[in-house]
Coordinates of C-alpha atoms and ligand atoms in Angstrom, one line a residue:
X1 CA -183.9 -13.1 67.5
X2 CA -182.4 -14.6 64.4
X3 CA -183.4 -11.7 62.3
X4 CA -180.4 -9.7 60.7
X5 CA -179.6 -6.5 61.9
X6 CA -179.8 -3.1 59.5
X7 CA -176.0 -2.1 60.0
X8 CA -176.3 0.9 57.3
X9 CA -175.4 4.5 59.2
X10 CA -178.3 6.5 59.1
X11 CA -178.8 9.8 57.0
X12 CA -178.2 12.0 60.4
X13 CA -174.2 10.6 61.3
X14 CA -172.6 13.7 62.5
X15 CA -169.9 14.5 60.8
X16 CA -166.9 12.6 62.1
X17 CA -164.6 14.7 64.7
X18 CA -161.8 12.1 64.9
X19 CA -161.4 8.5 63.9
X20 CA -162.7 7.6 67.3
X21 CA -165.6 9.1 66.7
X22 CA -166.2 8.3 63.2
X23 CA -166.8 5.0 64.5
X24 CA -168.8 6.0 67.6
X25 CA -171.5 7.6 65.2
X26 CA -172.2 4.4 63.8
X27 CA -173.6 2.9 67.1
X28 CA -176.6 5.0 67.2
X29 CA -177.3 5.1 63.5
X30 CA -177.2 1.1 63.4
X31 CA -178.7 0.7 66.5
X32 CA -181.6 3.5 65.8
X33 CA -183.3 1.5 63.1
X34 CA -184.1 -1.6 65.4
X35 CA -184.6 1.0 68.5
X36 CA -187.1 3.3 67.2
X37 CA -189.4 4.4 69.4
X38 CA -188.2 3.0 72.3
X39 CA -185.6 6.0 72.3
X40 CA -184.2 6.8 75.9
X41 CA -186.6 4.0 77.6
X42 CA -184.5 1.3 75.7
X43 CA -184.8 -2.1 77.2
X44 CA -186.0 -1.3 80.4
X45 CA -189.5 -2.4 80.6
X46 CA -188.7 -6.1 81.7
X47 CA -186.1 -5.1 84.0
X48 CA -188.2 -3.6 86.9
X49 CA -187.9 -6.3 89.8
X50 CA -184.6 -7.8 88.2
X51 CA -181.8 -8.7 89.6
X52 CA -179.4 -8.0 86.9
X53 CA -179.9 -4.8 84.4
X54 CA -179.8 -6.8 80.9
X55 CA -182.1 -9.2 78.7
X56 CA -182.0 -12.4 78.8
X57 CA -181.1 -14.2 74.9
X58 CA -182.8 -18.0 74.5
X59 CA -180.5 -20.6 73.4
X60 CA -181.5 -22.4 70.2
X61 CA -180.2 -25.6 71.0
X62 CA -182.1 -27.4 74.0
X63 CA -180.4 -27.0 76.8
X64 CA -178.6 -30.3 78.4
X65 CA -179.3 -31.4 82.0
X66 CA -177.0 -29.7 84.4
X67 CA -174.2 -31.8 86.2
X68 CA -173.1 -33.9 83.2
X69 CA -169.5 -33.0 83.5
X70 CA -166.5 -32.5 85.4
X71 CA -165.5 -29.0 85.8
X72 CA -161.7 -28.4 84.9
X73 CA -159.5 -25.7 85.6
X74 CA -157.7 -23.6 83.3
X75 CA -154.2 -24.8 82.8
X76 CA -151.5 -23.1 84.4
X77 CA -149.5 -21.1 82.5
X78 CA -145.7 -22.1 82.4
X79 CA -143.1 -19.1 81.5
X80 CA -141.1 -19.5 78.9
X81 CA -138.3 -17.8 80.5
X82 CA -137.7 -16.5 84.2
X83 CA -134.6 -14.5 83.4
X84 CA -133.8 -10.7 84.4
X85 CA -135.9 -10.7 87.3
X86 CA -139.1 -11.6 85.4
X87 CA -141.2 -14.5 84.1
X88 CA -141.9 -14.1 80.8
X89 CA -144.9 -15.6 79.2
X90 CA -146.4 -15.8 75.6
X91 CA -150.1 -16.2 74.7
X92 CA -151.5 -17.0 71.3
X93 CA -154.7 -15.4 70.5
X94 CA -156.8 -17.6 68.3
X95 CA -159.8 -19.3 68.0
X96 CA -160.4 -23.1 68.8
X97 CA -163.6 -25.4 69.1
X98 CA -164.3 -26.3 73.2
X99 CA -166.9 -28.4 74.0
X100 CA -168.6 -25.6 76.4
X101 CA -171.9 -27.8 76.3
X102 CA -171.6 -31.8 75.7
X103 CA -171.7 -32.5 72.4
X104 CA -171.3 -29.3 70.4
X105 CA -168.3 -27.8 69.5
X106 CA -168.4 -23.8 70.1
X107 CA -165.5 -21.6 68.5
X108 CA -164.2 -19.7 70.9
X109 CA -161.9 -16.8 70.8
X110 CA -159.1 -18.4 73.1
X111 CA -156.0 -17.2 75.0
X112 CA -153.2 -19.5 74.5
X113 CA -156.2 -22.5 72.9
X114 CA -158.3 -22.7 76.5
X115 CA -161.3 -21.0 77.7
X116 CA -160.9 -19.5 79.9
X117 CA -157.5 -18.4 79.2
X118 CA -154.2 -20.5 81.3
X119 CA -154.0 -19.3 84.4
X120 CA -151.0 -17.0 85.0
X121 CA -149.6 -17.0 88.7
X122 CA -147.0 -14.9 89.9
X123 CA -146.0 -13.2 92.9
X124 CA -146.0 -9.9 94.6
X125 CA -143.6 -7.6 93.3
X126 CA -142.2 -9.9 90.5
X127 CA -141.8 -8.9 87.2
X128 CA -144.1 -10.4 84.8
X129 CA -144.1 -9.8 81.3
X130 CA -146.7 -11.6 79.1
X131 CA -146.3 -11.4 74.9
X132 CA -149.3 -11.4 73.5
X133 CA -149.6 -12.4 69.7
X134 CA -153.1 -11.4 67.3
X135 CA -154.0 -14.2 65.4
X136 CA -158.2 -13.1 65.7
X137 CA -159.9 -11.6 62.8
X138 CA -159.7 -8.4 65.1
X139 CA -157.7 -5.8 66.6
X140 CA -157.7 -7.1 70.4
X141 CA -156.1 -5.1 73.5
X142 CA -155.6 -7.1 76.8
X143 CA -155.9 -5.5 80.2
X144 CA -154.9 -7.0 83.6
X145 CA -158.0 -6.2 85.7
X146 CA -157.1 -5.4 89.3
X147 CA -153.2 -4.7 88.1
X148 CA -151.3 -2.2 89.3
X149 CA -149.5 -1.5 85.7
X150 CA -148.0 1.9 84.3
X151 CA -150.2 3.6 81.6
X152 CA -148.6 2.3 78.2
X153 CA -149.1 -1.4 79.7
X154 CA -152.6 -0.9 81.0
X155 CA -154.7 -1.9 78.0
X156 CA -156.3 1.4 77.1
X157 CA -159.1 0.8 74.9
X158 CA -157.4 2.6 71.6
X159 CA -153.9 0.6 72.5
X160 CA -155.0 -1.9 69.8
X161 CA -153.0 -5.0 68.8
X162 CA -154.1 -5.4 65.1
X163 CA -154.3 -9.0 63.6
X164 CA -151.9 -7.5 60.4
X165 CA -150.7 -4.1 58.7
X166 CA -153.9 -4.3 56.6
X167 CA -155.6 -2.7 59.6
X168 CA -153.0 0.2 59.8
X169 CA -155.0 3.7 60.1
X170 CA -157.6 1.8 62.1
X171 CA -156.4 2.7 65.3
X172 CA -158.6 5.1 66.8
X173 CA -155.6 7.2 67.5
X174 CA -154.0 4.8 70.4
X175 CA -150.6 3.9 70.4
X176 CA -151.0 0.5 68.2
X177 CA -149.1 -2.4 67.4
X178 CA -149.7 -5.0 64.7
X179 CA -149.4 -8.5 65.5
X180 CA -147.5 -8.9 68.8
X181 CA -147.4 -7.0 72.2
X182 CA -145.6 -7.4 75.2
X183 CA -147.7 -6.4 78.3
X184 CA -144.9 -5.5 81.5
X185 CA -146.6 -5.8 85.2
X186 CA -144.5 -4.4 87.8
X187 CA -147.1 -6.4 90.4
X188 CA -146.3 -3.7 93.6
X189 CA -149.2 -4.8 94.9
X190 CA -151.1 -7.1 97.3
X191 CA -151.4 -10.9 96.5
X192 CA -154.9 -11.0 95.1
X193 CA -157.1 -13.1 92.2
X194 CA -156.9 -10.4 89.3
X195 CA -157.8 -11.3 85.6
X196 CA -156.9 -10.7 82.2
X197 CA -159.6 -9.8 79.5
X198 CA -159.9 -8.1 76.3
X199 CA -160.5 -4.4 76.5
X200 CA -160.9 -2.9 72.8
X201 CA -163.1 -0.1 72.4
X202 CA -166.9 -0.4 71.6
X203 CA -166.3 -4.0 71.1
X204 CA -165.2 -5.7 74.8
X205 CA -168.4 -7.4 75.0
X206 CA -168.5 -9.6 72.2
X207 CA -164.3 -10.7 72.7
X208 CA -165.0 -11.4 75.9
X209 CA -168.1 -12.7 75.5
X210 CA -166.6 -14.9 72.7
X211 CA -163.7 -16.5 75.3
X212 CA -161.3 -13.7 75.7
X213 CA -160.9 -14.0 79.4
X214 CA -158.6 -15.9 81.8
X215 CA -157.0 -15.8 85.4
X216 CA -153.9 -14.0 86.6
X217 CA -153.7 -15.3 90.4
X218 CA -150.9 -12.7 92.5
X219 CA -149.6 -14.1 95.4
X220 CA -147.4 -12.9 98.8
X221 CA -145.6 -13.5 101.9
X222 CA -148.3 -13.0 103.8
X223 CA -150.7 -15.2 102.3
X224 CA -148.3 -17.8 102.0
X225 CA -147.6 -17.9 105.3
X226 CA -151.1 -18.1 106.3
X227 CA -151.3 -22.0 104.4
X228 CA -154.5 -21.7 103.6
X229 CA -156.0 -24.5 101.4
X230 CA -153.9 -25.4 98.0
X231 CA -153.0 -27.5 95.2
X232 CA -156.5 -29.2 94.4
X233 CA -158.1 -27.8 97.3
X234 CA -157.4 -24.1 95.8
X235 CA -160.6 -23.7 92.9
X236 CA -160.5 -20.7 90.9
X237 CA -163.8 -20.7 89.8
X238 CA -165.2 -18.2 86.5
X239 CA -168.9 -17.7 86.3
X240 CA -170.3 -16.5 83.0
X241 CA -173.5 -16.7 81.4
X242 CA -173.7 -17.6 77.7
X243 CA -176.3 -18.4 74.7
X244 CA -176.0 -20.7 72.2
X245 CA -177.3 -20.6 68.3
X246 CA -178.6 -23.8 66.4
X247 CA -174.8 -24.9 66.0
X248 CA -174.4 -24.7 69.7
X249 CA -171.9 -21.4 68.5
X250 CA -172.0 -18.4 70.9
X251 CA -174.9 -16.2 70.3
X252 CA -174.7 -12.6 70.9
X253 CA -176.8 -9.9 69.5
X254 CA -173.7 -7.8 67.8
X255 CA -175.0 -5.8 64.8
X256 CA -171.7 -6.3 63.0
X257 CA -171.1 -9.8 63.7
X258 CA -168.1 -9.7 62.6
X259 CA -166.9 -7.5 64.8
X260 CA -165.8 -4.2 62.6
X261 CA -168.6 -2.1 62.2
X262 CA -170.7 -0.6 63.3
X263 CA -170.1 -1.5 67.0
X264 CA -173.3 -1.9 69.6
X265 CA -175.9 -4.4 70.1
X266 CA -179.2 -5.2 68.7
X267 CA -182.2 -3.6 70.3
X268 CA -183.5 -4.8 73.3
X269 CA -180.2 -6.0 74.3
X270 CA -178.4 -2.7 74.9
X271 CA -178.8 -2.9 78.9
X272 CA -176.7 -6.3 79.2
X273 CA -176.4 -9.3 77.7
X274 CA -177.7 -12.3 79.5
X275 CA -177.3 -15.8 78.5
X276 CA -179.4 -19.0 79.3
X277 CA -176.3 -20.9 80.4
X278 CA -174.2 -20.8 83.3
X279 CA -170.6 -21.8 82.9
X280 CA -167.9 -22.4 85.5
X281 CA -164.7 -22.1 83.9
X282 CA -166.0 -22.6 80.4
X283 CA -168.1 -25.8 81.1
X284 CA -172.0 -25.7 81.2
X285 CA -173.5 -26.5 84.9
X286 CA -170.2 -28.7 85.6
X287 CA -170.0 -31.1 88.8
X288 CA -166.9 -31.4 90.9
X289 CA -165.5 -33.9 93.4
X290 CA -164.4 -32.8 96.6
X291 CA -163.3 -34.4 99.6
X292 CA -164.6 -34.0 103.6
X293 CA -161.6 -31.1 103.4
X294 CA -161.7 -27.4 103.9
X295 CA -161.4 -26.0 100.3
X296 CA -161.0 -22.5 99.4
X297 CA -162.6 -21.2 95.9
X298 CA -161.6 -17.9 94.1
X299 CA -164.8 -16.7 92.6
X300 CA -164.7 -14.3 89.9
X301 CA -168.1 -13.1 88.1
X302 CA -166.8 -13.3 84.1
X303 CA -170.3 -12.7 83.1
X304 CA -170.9 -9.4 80.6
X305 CA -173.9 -8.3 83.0
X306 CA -175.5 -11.1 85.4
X307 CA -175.4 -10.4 89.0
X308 CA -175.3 -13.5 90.9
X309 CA -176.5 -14.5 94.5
X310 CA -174.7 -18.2 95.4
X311 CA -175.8 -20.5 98.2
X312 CA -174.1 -23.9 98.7
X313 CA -177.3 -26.2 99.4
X314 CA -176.9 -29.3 100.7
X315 CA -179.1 -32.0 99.3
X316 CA -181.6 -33.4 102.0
X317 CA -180.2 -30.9 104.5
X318 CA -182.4 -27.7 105.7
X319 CA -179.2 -25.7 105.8
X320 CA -177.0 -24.6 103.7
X321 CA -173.2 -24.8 104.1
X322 CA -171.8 -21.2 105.1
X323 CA -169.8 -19.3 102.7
X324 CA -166.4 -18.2 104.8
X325 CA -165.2 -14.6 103.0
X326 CA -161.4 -14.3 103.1
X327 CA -160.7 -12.1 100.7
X328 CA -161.9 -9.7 98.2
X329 CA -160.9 -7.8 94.6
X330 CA -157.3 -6.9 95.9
X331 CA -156.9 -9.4 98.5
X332 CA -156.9 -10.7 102.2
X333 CA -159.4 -9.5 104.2
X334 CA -158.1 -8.2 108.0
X335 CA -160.1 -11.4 109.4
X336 CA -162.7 -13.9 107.7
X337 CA -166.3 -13.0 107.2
X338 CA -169.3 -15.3 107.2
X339 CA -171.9 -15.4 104.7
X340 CA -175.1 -17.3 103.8
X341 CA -175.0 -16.4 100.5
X342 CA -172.4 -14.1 98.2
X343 CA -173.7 -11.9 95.7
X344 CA -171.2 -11.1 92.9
X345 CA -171.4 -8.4 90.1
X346 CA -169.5 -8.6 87.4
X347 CA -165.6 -8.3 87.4
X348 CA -165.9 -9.1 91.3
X349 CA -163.7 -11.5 93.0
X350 CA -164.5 -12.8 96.3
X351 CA -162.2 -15.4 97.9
X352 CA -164.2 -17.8 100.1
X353 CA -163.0 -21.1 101.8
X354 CA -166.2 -23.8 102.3
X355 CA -165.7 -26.6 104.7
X356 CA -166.7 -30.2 103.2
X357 CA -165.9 -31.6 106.7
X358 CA -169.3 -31.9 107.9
X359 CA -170.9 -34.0 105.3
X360 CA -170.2 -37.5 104.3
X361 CA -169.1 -39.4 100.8
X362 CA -172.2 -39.0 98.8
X363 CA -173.3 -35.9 99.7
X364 CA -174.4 -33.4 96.9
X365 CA -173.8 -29.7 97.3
X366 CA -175.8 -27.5 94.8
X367 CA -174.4 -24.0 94.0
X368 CA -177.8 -22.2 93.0
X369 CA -178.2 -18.8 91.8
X370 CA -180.8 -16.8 93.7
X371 CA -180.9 -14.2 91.0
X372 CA -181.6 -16.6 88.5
X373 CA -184.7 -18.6 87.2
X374 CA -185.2 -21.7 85.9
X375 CA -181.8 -22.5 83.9
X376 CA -180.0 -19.8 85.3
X377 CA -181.1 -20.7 89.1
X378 CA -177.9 -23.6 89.3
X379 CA -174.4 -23.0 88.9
X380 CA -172.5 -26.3 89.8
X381 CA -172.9 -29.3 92.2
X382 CA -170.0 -30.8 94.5
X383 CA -169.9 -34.2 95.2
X384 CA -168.3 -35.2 97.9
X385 CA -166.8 -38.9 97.5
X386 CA -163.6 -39.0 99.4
X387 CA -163.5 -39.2 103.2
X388 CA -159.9 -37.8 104.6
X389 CA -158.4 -36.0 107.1
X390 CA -158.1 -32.6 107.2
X391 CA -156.5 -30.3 110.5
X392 CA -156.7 -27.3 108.8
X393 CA -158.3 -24.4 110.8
X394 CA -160.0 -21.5 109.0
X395 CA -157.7 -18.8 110.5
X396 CA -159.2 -16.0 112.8
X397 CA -156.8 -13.2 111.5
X398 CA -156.3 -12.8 107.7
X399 CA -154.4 -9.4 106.7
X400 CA -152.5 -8.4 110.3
X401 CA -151.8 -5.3 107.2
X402 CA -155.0 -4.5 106.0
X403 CA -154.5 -0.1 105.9
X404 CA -158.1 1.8 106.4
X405 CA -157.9 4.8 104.1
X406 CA -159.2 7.7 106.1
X407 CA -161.7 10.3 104.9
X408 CA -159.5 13.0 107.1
X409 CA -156.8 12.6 104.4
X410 CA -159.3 13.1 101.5
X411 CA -158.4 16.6 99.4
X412 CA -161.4 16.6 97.7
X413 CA -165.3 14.5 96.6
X414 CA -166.0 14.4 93.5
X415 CA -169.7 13.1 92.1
X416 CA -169.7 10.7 89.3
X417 CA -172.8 10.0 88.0
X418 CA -173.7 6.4 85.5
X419 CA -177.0 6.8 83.3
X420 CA -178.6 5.8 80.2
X421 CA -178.8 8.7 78.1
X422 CA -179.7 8.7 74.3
X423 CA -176.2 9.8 72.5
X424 CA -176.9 11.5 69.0
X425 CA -180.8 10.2 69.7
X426 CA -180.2 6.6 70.1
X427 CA -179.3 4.5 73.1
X428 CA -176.6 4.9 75.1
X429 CA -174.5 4.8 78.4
X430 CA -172.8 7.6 80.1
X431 CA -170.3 8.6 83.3
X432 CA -171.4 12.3 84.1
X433 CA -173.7 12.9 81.0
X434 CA -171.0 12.4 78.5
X435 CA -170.2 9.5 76.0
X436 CA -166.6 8.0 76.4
X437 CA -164.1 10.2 74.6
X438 CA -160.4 9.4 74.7
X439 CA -159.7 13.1 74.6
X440 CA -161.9 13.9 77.6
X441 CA -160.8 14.0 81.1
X442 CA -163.6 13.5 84.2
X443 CA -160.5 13.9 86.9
X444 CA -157.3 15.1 87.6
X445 CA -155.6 13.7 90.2
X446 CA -152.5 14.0 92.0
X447 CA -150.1 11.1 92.3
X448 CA -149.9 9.5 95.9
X449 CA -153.1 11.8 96.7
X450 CA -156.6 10.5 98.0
X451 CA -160.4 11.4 97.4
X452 CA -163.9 10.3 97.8
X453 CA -165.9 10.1 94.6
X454 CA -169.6 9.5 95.2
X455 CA -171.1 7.4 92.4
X456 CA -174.6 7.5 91.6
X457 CA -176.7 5.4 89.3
X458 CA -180.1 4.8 87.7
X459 CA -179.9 1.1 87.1
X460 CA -177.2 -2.0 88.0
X461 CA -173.7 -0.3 87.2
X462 CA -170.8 -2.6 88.7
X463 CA -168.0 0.7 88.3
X464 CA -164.7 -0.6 87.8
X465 CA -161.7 1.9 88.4
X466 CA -158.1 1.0 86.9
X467 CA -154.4 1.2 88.5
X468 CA -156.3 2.2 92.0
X469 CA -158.4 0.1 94.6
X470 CA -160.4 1.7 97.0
X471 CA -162.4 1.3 100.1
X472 CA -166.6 1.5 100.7
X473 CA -167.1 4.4 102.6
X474 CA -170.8 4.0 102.9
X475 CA -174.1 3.7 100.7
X476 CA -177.2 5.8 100.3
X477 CA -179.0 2.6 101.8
X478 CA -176.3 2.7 104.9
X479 CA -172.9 1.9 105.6
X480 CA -170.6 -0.3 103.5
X481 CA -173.2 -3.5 102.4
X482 CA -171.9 -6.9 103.1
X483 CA -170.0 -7.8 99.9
X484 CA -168.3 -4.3 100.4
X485 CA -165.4 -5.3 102.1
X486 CA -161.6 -5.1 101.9
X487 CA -160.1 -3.2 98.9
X488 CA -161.9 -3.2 96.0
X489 CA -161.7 -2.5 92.2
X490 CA -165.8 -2.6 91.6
X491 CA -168.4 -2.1 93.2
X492 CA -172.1 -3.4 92.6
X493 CA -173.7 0.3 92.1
X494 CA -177.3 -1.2 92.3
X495 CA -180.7 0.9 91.0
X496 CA -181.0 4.7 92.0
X497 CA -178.4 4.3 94.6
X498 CA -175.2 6.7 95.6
X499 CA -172.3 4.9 97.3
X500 CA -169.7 6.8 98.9
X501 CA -165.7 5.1 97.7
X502 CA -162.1 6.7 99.0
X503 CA -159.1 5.9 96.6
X504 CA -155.7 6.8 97.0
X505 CA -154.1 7.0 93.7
X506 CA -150.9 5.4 94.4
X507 CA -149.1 3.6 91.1
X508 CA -148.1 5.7 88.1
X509 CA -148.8 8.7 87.0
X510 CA -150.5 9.0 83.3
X511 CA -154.2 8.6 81.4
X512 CA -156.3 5.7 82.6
X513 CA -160.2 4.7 82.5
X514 CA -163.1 4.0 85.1
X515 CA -165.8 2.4 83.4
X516 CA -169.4 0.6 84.1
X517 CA -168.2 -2.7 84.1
X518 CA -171.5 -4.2 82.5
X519 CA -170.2 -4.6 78.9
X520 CA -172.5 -3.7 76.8
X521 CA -172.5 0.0 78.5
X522 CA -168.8 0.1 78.4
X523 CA -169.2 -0.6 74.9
X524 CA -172.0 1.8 74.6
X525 CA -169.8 4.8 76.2
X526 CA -170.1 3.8 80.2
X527 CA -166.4 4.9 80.6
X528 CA -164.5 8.1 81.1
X529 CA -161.0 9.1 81.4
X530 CA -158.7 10.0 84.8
X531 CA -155.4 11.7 84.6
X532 CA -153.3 11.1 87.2
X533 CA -150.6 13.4 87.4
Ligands
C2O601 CU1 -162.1 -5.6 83.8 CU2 -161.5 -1.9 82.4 O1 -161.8 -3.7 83.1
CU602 CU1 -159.5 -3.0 85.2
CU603 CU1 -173.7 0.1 83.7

C-alpha cells in the first residue's frame, strides 16, 4: 500500500474537449495502469456482505487503545462583525499539526487552525456571511451542506478559490477567485445541524479527508422555544474514519498526492475510502464525561464512505440505552422517534437526545459501531461521573410545523439512476450513465415546483441534493425505512435498491449539483447538474 502510484496519462487520453475535461481524462489514464484487468468489476470483490461500499486502508502506526482522551468540541466561531443585518465571519484555510491520535502530530488541512473546523451558529433567517481566505497548496471551494444559498454562493465544484494568481487559467471554467472569498447565506430555512466542507472538483475526497470539514449549527424560534438540552448538554458530534502512515500523517490513496494531477485514487480504493480509525470530532476513540442528565447529541457522519450503525451499550447492563430521534438533515422532527440503534451514511445528520438519568456515577456507556469490525466496531465511551438533577422532559411534540409534501402536487417523476460504469475504459462513477460534466444538465426544474425522482442504485450511494430537501416517499424494500424521516438532504441509497423522494424546489433559481455523496464517486464523476429555472 506504500507503493507509488504511475500518474503518467496513458497513450489513449482523448483529446481534451474543455479544461474540465482535460483534467477528467487523466483519471482513467492514471488510474488504468494500477486497475488493469479489473476493468468495470473494480474493487468490488470484498464488498459483497459489507456494510459500507469502499476498502478498508491499514494504518502503519499501531493503533492506540481506545478511550485515552477526552473528546473536545470544535470551538465556536465568534463574528467578527454583526453589522448590516449579518454576522460576518472569517476563516483561514491552512494547515496545522493536531494531535488526532495521542502522540503523533498529523498535518491537517484546517478551517480557521481546528479540526474539525469552529463551529459556526447562527439563526434562521440571519444573514451570515463567512470570508474564506486560501492559504492551502490548492484551489479549495467551500459549500454549506444542507444551506439554502443562491447559486454563485453555493460552492459549485469549478467556483475555485485559488491559493495565488500562479493558478490563474486553472479554473476549470468556474467563476474563480484567487485568495479570498466571501460566501453569503441568506439562512430562509429551518433551524437544523448543516455543515461546511470543501467541494473542489475531482479532489473533495482527499481535502476533506485531510480536515476540511466543520459545523454550521442553524437555529429557530421554534426550537428555541422547545428548551431542549444546551450549553454542555448540547454535543455536536462528527464521525469520520481515517488511516494513518508511519508518521501517524493521514494516509489516503490519491495518485497525485499532492493534490493537482491527475485526480482519482489508487486501485482498489475507487469504491470508498475507509480508514482503520474512528474519530469523533477529530480525536481517535475519545471518552466523554457526562452527568445523570438528558443530553442531546447532533450526529453528523463526516466519513468519505463508512456507513455506521451506533448503539449506546451500557457496561454490565443487558440493554442498551435507547437512542431518542428528534430531528433529522433539515431539522425537528413533528414528534420524537425511538431507536435501538441509528444507522448513518455519510453527510447524514440525525439529532438524538440520550438520557443518562438511569445510570449512576461510574457507569460506562460504549458507543459501538455495528457495521464495523474489530477497530472500527467502537466509536466513543461516556462516563458518567456527576450525579445531578435534571426535570427536563423529552417533549412529545417536536415540529407542531413540520409540512408533508404531497405526491398530488407532483408535475412530474423523473428516474435517476447511480452506477459504476468504466469512463474512457477505466473505473468510474456515474448519475444516469454519464460522467459529471459542468455543461450537462440531468433536470430542469421550475422554481417553487415539486417532483418525485426515483433513485436507483447498484451499490451503497448516500445521494445528496443541494439548495432543496426532500421527503421519503417509499423504498423498493417498502415504505420510508426508519432513518428516513423528516426532511432530508441524503439519503442512504443501499445495494440494488430504488427509493422513491418528493422535492419541492423552493430557494433560487440557477445551476446546482446532486451528487453520490460517497467521495471518492463524487470525485470519480457520481454528480450531475439541475437547473432550476
Ligand atoms: Cu456535502 Cu455537495 O455536498
Ligand atoms: Cu450539499
Ligand atoms: Cu456512490
Amino acid at each position: 500500500m506504500n507503493e507509488s502510484a504511475p500518474n503518467e496519462p496513458g497513450p489513449n487520453e482523448p483529446a481534451p474537449r474543455h479544461p474540465g475535461l482535460s483534467r477528467r481524462a487523466a483519471i482513467g489514464a492514471g488510474a488504468g495502469v494500477l486497475a488493469a484487468g479489473v476493468l468495470g468489476v473494480p474493487a468490488l470483490a470484498g464488498w459483497r456482505g459489507q456494510s459500507s461500499t469502499g476498502t478498508q486502508l491499514r494504518s502503519e502506526i499501531p493503533l492506540p487503545p481506545p478511550f485515552q482522551r477526552p473528546m473536545v468540541l470544535p470551538p465556536v466561531l465568534t463574528p467578527s462583525s454583526r453589522a448590516d443585518g449579518a454576522d460576518l465571519y472569517q476563516l483561514r484555510q491552512y494547515p496545522v499539526p493536531v494531535e488526532v491520535v495521542p502522540g503523533y502530530r498529523t498535518t491537517a488541512w484546517t478551517y480557521g487552525g481546528t479540526f474539525p473546523g469552529p463551529t459556526i451558529r447562527s439563526r434562521a433567517g440571519r444573514r451570515t456571511i463567512v470570508e474564506h481566505t486560501n492559504e492551502l497548496p490548492v484551489p479549495t471551494v467551500v459549500h454549506l451542506h444542507g444551506g439554502v444559498t443562491p447559486p454563485e454562493d453555493d460552492g459549485y465544484p469549478t467556483d475555485l478559490i485559488l491559493p495565488d494568481e500562479t493558478w490563474q487559467g486553472y479554473g476549470h471554467g468556474g467563476d474563480t477567485t484567487v485568495r479570498t472569498r466571501s460566501y453569503e447565506y441568506p439562512l430562509q430555512q429551518r433551524g437544523a445541524t448543516l455543515w461546511y466542507h470543501d467541494h473542489r472538483m475531482d479532489f473533495t475526497g482527499p481535502a476533506v479527508w485531510r480536515g476540511l470539514a466543520g459545523f454550521h449549527l442553524v437555529t429557530d424560534p421554534e426550537e428555541e422555544r422547545l428548551d431542549l438540552p444546551h450549553g454542555e448538554r448540547e454535543l455536536p458530534l462528527a464521525l469520520m474514519d481515517r488511516a494513518f502512515d508511519t508518521q501517524g500523517q493521514f494516509l489516503y490513496p490519491s495518485l497525485d498526492p499532492g493534490l493537482i494531477d491527475p485526480p482519482g485514487v489508487r486501485h482498489p480504493y475507487e469504491s470508498g475510502m475507509l480508514g482503520d480509525v474512528i474519530l469523533v470530532n477529530g480525536r481517535a476513540w475519545p471518552y466523554h464525561q457526562v452527568d445523570t442528565a438528558l443530553y442531546r447529541l447532533r450526529f453528523l457522519n463526516a466519513s468519505n464512505a463508512r456507513r455506521y450503525r451506533l448503539r449506546f451499550e451500557v457496561d454490565g447492563e443487558e440493554v442498551d440505552l435507547p437512542i431518542i430521534q428528534i430531528g433529522s438533515d433539515h431539522g425537528l422532527l413533528a414528534g420524537p422517534v425511538r431507536h435501538e440503534a441509528l444507522t448513518l451514511a455519510p453527510a447524514e445528520r440525525f439529532d438524538v437526545l440520550v438520557d443518562f438519568r438511569s445510570l449512576r456515577p461510574g457507569a460506562q456507556v460504549r458507543v459501538v459501531n455495528d457495521l464495523g469490525a474489530g477497530s472500527t466496531a467502537d466509536v466513543m465511551r461516556f462516563d458518567v461521573t456527576r450525579q445531578v438533577s435534571d426535570e427536563r422532559a423529552v417533549p412529545d411534540m417536536l415540529s407542531t410545523r413540520l409540512e408533508r409534501l404531497r405526491v398530488a402536487d407532483a408535475v412530474r417523476t423523473r428516474a435517476m439512476t447511480f452506477r459504476s460504469q468504466p469512463i474512457d475504459g477505466m473505473h468510474g462513477w456515474v448519475v444516469n450513465g454519464r460522467p459529471f460534466d459542468p455543461d450537462v444538465t440531468h433536470a430542469t426544474v421550475e422554481l417553487g415546483s415539486t417532483e418525485i425522482w426515483e433513485l436507483t442504485g447498484d451499490f451503497h450511494h448516500p445521494v445528496h441534493l443541494h439548495l432543496s430537501p426532500f421527503q421519503v416517499l417509499g423504498r423498493s424494500t417498502g415504505g420510508p425505512g426508519p432513518f428516513d424521516a423528516g426532511w432530508k438532504d441524503t439519503i442512504d441509497l443501499r445495494p440494488a435498491e430504488t427509493a422513491r423522494i418528493i422535492v419541492r424546489f423552493d430557494g433560487y433559481r440557477g445551476r446546482y449539483v446532486f451528487h453520490c455523496h460517497n467521495l471518492e464517486h463524487e470525485d470519480m464523476m457520481m454528480m450531475a447538474n439541475f437547473d432550476v429555472v
